[in-house]
Short mmCIF file of C-alpha atoms in Angstrom, two decimals:
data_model
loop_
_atom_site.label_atom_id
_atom_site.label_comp_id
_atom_site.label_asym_id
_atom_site.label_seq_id
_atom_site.Cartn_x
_atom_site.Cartn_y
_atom_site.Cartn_z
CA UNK A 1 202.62 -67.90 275.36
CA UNK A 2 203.38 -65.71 278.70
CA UNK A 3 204.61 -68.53 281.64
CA UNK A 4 202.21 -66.82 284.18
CA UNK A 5 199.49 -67.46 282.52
CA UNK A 6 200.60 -71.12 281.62
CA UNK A 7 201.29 -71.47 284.84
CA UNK A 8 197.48 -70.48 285.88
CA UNK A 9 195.91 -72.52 283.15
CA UNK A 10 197.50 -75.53 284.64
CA UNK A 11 196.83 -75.02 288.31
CA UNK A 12 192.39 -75.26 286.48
CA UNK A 13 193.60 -78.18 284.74
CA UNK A 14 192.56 -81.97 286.98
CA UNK A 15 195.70 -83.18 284.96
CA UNK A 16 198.62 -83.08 282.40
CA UNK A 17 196.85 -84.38 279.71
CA UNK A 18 194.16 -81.93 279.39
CA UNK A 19 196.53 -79.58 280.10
CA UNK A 20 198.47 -79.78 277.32
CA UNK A 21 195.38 -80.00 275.36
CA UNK A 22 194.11 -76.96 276.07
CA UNK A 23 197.79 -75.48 275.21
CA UNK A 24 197.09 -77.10 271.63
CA UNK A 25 194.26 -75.80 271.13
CA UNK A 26 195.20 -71.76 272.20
CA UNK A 27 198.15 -71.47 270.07
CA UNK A 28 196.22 -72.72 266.97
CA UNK A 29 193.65 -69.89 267.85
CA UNK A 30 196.83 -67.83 268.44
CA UNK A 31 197.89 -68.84 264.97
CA UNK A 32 194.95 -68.42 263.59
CA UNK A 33 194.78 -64.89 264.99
CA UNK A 34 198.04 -64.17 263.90
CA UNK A 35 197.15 -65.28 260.23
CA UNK A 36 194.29 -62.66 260.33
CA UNK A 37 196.66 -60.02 261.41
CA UNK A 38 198.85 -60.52 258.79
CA UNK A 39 196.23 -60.47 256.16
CA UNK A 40 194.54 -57.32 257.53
CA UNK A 41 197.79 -55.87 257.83
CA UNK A 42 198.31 -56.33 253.81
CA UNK A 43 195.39 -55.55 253.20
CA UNK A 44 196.22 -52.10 254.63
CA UNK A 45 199.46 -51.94 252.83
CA UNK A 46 197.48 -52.61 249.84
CA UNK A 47 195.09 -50.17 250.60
CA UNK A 48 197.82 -47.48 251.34
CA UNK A 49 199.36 -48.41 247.95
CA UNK A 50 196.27 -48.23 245.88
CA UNK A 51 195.45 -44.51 247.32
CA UNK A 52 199.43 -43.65 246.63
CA UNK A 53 198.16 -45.17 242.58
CA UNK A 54 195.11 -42.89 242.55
CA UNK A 55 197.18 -39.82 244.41
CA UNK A 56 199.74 -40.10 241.50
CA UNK A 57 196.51 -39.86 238.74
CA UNK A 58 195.97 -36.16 240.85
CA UNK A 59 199.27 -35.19 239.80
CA UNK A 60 200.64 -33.62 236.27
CA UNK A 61 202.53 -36.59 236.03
CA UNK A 62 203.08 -39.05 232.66
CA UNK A 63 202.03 -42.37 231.99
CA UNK A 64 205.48 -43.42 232.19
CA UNK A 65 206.26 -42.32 235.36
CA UNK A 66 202.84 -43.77 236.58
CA UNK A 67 203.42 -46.97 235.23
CA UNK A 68 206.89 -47.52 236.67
CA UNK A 69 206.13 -46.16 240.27
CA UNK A 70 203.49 -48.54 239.91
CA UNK A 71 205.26 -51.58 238.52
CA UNK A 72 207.65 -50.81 241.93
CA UNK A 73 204.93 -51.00 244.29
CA UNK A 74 202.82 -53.77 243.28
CA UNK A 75 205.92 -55.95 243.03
CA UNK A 76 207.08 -54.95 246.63
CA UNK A 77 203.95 -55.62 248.27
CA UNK A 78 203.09 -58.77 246.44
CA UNK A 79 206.22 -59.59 246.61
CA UNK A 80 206.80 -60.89 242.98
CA UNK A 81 209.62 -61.17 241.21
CA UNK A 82 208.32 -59.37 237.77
CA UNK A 83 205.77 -56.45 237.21
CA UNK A 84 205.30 -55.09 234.25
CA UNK A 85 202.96 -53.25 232.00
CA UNK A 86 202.57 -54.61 228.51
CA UNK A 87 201.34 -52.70 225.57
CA UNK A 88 200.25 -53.99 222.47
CA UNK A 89 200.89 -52.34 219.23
CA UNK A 90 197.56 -50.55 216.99
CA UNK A 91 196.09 -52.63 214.22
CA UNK A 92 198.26 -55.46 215.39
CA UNK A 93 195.01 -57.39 215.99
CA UNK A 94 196.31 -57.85 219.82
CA UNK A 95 199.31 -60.43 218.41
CA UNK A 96 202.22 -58.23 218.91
CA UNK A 97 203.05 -55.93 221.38
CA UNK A 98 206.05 -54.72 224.19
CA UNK A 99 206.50 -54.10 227.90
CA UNK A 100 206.69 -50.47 228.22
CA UNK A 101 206.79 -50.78 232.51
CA UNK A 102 208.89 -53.38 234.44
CA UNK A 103 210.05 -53.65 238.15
CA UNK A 104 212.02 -56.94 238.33
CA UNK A 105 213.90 -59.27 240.47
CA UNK A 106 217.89 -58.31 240.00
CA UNK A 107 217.97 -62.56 239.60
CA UNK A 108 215.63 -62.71 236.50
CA UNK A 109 215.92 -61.06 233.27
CA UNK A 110 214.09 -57.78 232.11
CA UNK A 111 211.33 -58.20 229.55
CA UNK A 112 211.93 -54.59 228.04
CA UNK A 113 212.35 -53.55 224.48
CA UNK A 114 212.00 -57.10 223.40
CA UNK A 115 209.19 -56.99 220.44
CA UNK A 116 206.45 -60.28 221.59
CA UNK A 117 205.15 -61.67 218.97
CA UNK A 118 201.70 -63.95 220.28
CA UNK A 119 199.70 -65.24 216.88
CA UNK A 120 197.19 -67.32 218.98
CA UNK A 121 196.38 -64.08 221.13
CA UNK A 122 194.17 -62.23 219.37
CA UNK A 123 192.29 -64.73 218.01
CA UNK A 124 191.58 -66.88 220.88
CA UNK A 125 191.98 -64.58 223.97
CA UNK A 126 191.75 -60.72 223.22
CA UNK A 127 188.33 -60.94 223.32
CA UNK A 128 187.64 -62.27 226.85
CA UNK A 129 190.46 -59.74 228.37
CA UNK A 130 188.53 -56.75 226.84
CA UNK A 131 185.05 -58.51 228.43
CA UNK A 132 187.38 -58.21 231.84
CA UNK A 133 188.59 -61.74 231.85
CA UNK A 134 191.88 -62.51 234.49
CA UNK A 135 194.35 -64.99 234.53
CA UNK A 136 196.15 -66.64 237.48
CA UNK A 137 197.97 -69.38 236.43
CA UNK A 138 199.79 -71.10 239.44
CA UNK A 139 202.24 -73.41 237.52
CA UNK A 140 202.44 -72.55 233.58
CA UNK A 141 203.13 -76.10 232.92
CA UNK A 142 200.72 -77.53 234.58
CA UNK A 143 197.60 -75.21 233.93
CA UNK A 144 196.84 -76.42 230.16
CA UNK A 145 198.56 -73.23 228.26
CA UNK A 146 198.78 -74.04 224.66
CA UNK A 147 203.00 -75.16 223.84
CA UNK A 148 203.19 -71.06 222.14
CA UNK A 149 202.10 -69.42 224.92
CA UNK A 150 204.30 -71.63 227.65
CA UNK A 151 207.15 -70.91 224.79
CA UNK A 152 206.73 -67.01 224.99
CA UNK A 153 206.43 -66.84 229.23
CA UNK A 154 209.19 -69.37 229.48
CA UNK A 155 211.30 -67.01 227.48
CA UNK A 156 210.55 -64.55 230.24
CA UNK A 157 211.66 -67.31 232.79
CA UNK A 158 207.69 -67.14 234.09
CA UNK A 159 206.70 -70.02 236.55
CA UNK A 160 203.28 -68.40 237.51
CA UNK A 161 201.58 -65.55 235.83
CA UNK A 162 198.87 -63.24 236.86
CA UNK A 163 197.49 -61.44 234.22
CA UNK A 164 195.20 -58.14 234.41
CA UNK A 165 193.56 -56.20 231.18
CA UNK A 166 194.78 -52.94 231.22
CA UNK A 167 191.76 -50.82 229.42
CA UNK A 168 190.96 -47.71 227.55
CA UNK A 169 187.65 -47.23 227.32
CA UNK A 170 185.84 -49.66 226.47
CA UNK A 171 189.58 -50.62 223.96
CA UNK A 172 191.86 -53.10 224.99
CA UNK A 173 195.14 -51.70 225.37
CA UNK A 174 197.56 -53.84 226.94
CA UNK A 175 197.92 -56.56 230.01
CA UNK A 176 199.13 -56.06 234.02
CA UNK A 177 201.66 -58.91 234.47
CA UNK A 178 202.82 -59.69 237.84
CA UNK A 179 205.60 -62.87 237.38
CA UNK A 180 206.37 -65.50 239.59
CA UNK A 181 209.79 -66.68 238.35
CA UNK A 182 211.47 -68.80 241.04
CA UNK A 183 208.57 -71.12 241.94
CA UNK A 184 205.30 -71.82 241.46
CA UNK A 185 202.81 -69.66 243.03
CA UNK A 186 198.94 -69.84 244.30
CA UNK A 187 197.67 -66.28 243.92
CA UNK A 188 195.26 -65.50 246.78
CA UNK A 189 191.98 -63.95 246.04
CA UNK A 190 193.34 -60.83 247.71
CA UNK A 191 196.05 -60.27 245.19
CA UNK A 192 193.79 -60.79 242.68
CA UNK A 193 191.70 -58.57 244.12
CA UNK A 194 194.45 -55.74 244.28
CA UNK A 195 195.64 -56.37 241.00
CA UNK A 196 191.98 -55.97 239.36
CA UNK A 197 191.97 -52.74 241.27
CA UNK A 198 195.48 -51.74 240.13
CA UNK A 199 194.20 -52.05 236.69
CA UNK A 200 190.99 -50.45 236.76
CA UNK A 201 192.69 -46.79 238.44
CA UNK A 202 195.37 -47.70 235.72
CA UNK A 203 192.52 -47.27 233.05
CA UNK A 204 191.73 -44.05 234.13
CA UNK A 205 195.49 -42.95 233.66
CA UNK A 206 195.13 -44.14 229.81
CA UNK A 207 191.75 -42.29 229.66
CA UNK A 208 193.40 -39.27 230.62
CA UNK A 209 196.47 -39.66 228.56
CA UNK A 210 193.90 -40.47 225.49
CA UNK A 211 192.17 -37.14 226.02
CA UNK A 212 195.16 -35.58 226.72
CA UNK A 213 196.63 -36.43 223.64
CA UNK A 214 192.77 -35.61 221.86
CA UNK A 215 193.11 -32.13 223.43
CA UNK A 216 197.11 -31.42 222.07
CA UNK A 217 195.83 -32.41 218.68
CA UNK A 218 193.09 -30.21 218.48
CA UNK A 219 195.10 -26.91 220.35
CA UNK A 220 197.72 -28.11 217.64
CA UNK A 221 194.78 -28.04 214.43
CA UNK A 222 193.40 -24.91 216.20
CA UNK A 223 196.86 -23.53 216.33
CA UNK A 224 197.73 -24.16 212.65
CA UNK A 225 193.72 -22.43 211.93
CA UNK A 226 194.97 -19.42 213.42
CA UNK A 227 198.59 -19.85 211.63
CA UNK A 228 196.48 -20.54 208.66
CA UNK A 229 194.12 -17.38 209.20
CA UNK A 230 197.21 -14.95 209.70
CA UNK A 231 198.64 -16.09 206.56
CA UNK A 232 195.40 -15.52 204.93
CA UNK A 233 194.89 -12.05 206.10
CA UNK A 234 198.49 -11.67 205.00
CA UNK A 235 197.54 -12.83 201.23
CA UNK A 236 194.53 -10.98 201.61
CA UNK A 237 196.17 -7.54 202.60
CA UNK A 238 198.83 -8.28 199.08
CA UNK A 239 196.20 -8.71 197.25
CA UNK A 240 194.57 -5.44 198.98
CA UNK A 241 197.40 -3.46 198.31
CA UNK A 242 197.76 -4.84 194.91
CA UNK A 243 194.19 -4.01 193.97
CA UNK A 244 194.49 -0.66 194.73
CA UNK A 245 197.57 -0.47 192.21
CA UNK A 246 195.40 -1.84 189.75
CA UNK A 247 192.91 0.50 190.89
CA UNK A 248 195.30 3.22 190.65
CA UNK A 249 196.48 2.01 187.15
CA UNK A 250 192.67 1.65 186.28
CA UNK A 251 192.41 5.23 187.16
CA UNK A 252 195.26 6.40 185.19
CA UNK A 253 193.37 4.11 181.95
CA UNK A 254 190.47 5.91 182.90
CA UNK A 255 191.51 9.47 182.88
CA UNK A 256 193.70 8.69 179.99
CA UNK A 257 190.81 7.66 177.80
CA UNK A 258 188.67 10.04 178.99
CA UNK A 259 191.25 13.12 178.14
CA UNK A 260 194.06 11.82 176.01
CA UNK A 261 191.99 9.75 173.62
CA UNK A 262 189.00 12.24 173.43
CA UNK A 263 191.34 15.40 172.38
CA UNK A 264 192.26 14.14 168.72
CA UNK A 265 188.57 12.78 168.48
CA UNK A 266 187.34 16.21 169.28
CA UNK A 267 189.95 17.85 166.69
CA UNK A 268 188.88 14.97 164.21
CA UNK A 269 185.18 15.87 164.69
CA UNK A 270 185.68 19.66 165.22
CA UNK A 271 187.30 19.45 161.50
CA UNK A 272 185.14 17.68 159.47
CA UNK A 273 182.47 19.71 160.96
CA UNK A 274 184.24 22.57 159.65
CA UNK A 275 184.86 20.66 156.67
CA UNK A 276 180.61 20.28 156.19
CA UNK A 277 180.08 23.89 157.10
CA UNK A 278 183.14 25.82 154.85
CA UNK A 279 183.69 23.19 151.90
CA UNK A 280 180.44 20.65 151.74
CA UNK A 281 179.81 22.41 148.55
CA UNK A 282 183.13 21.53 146.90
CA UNK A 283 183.25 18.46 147.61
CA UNK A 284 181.73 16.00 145.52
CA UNK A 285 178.83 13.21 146.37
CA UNK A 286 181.55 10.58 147.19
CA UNK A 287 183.76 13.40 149.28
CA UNK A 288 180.44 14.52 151.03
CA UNK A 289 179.38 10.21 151.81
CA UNK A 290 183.49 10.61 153.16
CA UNK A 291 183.10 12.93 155.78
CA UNK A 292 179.86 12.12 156.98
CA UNK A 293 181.27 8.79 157.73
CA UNK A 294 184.29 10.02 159.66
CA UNK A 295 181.95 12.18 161.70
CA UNK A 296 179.68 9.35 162.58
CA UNK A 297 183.19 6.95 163.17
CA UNK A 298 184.56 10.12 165.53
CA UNK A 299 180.97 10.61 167.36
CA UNK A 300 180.67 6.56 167.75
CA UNK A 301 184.58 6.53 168.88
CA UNK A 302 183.46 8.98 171.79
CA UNK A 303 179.92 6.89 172.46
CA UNK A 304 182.39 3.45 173.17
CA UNK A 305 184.32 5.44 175.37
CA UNK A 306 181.51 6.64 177.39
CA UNK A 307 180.45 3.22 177.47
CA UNK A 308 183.93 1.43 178.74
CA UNK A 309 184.25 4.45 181.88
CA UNK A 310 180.57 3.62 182.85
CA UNK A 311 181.47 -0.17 183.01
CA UNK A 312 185.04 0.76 184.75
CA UNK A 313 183.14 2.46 187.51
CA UNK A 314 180.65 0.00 188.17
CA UNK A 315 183.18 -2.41 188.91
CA UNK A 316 185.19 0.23 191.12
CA UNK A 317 182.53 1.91 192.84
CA UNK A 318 181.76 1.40 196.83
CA UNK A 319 178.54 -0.61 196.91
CA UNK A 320 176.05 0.92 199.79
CA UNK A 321 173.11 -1.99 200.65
CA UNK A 322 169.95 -1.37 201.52
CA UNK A 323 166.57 -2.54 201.18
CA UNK A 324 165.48 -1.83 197.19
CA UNK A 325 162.07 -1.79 195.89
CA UNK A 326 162.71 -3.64 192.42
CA UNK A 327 159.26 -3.23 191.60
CA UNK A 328 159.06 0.40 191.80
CA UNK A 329 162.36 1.02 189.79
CA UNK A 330 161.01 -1.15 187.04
CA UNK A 331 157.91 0.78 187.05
CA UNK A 332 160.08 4.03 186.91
CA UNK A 333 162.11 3.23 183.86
CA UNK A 334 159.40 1.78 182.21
CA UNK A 335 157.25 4.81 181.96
CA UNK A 336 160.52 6.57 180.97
CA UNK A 337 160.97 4.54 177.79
CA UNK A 338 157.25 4.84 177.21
CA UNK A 339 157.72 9.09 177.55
CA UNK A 340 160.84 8.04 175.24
CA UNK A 341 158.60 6.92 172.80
CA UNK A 342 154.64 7.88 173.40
CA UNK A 343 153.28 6.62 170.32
CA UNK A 344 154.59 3.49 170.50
CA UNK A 345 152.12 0.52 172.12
CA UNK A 346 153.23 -2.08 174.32
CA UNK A 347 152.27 -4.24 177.08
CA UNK A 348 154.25 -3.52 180.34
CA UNK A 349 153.42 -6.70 183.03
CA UNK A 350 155.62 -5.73 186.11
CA UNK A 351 155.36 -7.79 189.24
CA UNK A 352 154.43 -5.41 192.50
CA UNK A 353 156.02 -6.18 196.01
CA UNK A 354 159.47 -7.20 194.70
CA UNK A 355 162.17 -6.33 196.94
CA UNK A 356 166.13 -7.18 197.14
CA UNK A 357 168.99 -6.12 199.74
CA UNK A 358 171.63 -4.81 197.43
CA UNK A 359 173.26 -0.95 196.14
CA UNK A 360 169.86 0.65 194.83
CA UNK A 361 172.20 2.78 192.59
CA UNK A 362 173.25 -0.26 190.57
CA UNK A 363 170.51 -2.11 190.52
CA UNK A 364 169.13 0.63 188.61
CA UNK A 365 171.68 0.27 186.24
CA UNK A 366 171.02 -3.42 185.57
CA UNK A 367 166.77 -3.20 185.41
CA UNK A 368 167.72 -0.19 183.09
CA UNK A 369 169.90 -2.32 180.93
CA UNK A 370 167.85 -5.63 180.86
CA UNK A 371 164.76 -2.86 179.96
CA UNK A 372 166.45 -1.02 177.58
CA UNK A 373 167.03 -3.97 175.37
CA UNK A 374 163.91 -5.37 175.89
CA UNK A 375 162.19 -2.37 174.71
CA UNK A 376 164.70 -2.37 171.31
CA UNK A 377 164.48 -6.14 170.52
CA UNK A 378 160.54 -5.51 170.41
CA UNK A 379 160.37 -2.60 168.54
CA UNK A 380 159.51 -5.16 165.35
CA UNK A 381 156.92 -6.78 167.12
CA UNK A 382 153.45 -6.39 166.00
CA UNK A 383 152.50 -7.01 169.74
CA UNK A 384 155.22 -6.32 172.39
CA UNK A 385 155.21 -7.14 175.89
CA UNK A 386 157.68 -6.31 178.69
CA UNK A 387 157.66 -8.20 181.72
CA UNK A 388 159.36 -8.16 184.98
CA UNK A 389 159.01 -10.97 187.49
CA UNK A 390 160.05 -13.44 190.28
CA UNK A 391 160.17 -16.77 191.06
CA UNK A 392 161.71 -19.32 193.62
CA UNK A 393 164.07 -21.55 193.19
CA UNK A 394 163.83 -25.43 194.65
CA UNK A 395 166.27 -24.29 197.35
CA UNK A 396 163.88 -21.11 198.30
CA UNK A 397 166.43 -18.39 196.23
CA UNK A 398 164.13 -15.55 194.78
CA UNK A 399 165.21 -15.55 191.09
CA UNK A 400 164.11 -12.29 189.02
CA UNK A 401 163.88 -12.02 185.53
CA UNK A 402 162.92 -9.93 182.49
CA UNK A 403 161.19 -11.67 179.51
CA UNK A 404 160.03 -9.69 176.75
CA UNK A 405 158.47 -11.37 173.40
CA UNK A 406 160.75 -9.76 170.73
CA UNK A 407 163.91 -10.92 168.44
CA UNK A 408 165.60 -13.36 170.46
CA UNK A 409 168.21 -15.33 169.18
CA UNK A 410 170.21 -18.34 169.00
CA UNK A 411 171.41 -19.61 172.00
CA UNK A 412 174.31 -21.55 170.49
CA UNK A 413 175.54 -17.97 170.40
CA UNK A 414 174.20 -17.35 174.59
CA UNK A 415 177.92 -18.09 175.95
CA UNK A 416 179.14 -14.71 174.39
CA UNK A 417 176.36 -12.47 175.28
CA UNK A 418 177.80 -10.95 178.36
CA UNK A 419 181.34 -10.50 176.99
CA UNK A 420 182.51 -6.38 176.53
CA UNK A 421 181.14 -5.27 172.54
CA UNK A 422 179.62 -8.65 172.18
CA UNK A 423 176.44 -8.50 169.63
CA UNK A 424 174.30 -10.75 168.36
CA UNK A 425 172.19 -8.90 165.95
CA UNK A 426 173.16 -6.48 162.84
CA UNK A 427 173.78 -2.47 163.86
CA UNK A 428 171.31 -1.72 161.12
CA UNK A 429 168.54 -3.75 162.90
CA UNK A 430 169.33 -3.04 166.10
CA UNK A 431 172.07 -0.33 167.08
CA UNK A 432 173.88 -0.45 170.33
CA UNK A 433 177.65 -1.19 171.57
CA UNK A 434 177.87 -4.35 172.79
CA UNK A 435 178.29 -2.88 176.36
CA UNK A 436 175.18 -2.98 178.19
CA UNK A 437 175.03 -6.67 179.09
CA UNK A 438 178.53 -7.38 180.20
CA UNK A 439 177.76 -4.23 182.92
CA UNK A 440 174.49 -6.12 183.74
CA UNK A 441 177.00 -9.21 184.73
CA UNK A 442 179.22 -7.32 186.77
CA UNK A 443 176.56 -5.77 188.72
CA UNK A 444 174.92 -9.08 189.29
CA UNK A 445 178.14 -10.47 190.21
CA UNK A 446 179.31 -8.11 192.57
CA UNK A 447 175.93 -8.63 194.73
CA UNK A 448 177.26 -12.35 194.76
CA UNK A 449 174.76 -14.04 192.50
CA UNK A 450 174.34 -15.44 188.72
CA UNK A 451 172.53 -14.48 185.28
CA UNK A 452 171.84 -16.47 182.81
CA UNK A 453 169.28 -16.58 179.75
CA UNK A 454 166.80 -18.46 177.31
CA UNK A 455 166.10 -17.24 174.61
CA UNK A 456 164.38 -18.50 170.67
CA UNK A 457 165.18 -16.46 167.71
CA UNK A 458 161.51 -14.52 167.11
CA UNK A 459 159.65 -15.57 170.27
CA UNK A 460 161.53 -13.48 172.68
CA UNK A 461 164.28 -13.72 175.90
CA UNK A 462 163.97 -14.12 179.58
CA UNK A 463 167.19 -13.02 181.75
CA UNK A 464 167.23 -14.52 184.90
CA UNK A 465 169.37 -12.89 187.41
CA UNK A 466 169.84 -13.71 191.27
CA UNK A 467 171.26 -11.14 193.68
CA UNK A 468 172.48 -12.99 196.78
CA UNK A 469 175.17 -16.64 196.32
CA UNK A 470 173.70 -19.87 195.68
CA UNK A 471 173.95 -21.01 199.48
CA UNK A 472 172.37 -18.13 201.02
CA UNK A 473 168.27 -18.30 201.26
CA UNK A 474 166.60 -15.14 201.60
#
């Protein structure tokens, strides 16, 4: 204390007794003042070091680097002899784990890259850290540790231990450990304090790196998407260019057939037409039978390949959608097959209002098909009928169909019905190629739906057709 004012305080005093009394008593108040400095003045260094912790979480820096920076400052100011930042292994059940941060005492012995190996952890103690729970033990042997837990921190040379969860999220991810190695060690409320505070701006580090590391794998899975969508379009533009060989070589068939194979079928019928008109007469009843059956193979010969170009072309041709009133075609070609045949009596039941987004041009083609054979395979009946309808399907899909009342047959026969020159019935009972269903099922397919068919030999057959794919409701 300053003499002077000694020197003043004694001259008030009656005598040396309460004199030195009073000196007591000021320099424990001194003392005590001083103690309160001290304290305020860590608890600005602390202060200063946990804004330096949450500058560093501002800055594009790792965990590592965060971690160790850390580990240096907390062990300065606290002045420790270990910090460290322990990590425990995934799907370890919290038993093993490694320090992965450490700022240490040159005197003591680092606790890196040694694998810890704790099987009374995670049963007994993982919980209560991820509920928050600290530890400050002041003297591991006398605090009541269990023998393998003073055997692991004595390893470590650890006297006193302060121990922090180190969160992320709501996951426990590892432990703050500040060591006392030397000596035993009361941990003030203040370091405590600090250290709980340390650990929660800590947390926020993890919770960054976690969605950091969330983020790189999804630009990584978007990133092989887009690798994954250029090699795609890649396939896609082979298998462009080697469709429009095939379309090319399709072309080439086509004109072939059309020209090259027609020219001897021409000669073959031009001849035995001749044949009829210069030499029928010489020929005899079995010669005459002969020829007529070459001109009906020649004229049939030319009638298949009509048939095979009309079903090339509907699978090559450009499909234009629009809006198609299925109801009016139906009603069209209908009262063309009755003109076809005026005489003839039969019940036409055609649904009105039924409409369909799809190449009106085709779909033409397949009501004219489906109609066409329904007329034929009732032309036995004593009482046809011809209908054209719609229903819905449990998942709202308009299904249309055409049922007519005529031949039918068996459908343990159905699966070849929409084959190229597939028949079910005799040409003498019913004539036709074989042709006409297998271009319904390309038309239906290339508006993206399905046709199938029931059918009972004598009581008729109902082709259901949809024109859209199965997930798409219209």
């Amino acid at each position: 204390m300053n003499p002077v004012v000694l020197a003043r305080l004694q001259n008030l005093c009656r005598d040396e007794a309460a004199f030195q009394m009073l000196k007591q008593i000021l320099a424990e108040e001194l003392q005590q003042v001083e103690r309160e400095i001290n304290r305020a003045h860590l608890l600005v260094e602390q202060y200063k070091a946990l804004f330096r912790v949450i500058a560093r979480l501002r800055e594009p820096l790792n965990t590592e680097k965060i971690f160790q920076a850390t580990a240096t400052e907390v062990r300065q100011l606290l002045k420790a002899d270990r910090v460290g930042m322990f990590r425990f292994y995934p799907d370890s059940g919290w038993n093993d784990g490694e320090f992965v941060s450490e700022d240490v005492d040159p005197a003591f012995g680092s606790a890196m890259a040694q694998k810890i190996r704790d099987r009374c952890f995670g049963d007994q103690f993982a919980t209560h850290y991820q509920q928050g729970q600290i530890q400050a033990v002041a003297d591991i042997y006398n605090y009541g540790l269990s023998d393998c837990h003073i055997q692991i921190l004595a390893q470590f040379q650890v006297r006193a231990n302060l121990v922090v969860p180190l969160l992320q999220g709501q996951h426990l991810w590892g432990l703050l450990c500040i060591h006392q190695c030397s000596e035993p060690r009361e941990w003030q409320a203040t370091e405590i304090e600090f250290a709980t505070q340390i650990a929660s701006h800590l947390a926020i580090a993890l919770q960054h790196t976690e969605l950091l590391v969330d983020l790189q794998a999804k630009v990584l899975e978007r990133q092989q998407a887009e690798q994954a969508v250029q090699l795609l379009n890649q396939e896609l533009q082979r298998s462009l260019v080697e469709l429009q060989a095939v379309n090319k070589e399709l072309e080439a068939f086509s004109y072939s057939v059309s020209h090259d194979l027609r020219a001897p079928l021409r000669s073959i019928d031009g001849f035995s037409q001749a044949l009829v008109e210069d030499c029928y007469d010489m020929l005899n009843p079995s010669g005459q039978n002969h020829v007529r059956r070459i001109r009906a193979a020649t004229q049939r010969m030319g009638q298949l390949i009509d048939d095979l170009l009309n079903l090339s072309r509907v699978t090559r041709s450009d499909m234009y959608l629009e809006l198609v009133d299925l109801s009016r075609l139906a009603s069209d070609i209908c009262t063309e097959l009755q003109q076809s045949q005026p005489k003839r009596e039969i019940e036409f039941a055609i649904q009105t209002g039924l409409t369909a987004q799809g190449d009106s041009r085709l779909l033409r083609v397949l009501l004219e098909n489906l109609l066409n054979n329904a007329w034929k395979f009732t032309s036995k009946h004593p009482r046809p009928r011809i209908e054209f309808g719609m229903t819905i399907s449990e998942k709202g899909m308009p299904i249309y169909y055409v049922r007519d009342n005529g031949a039918g047959f068996d459908m343990t026969y159905a699966h070849k019905l929409f084959g190229p020159f597939q028949r079910l019935h005799n040409m003498n009972d019913f004539p036709g190629n074989g042709i006409g269903l297998a271009t319904v099922h390309r038309i239906v397919h290339r508006h993206g739906g399905r046709i199938w068919v029931e059918a009972e030999v004598e009581r008729g057959a109902t082709f259901y057709f949809t024109l859209v794919p199965e997930e798409v409701k219209t």
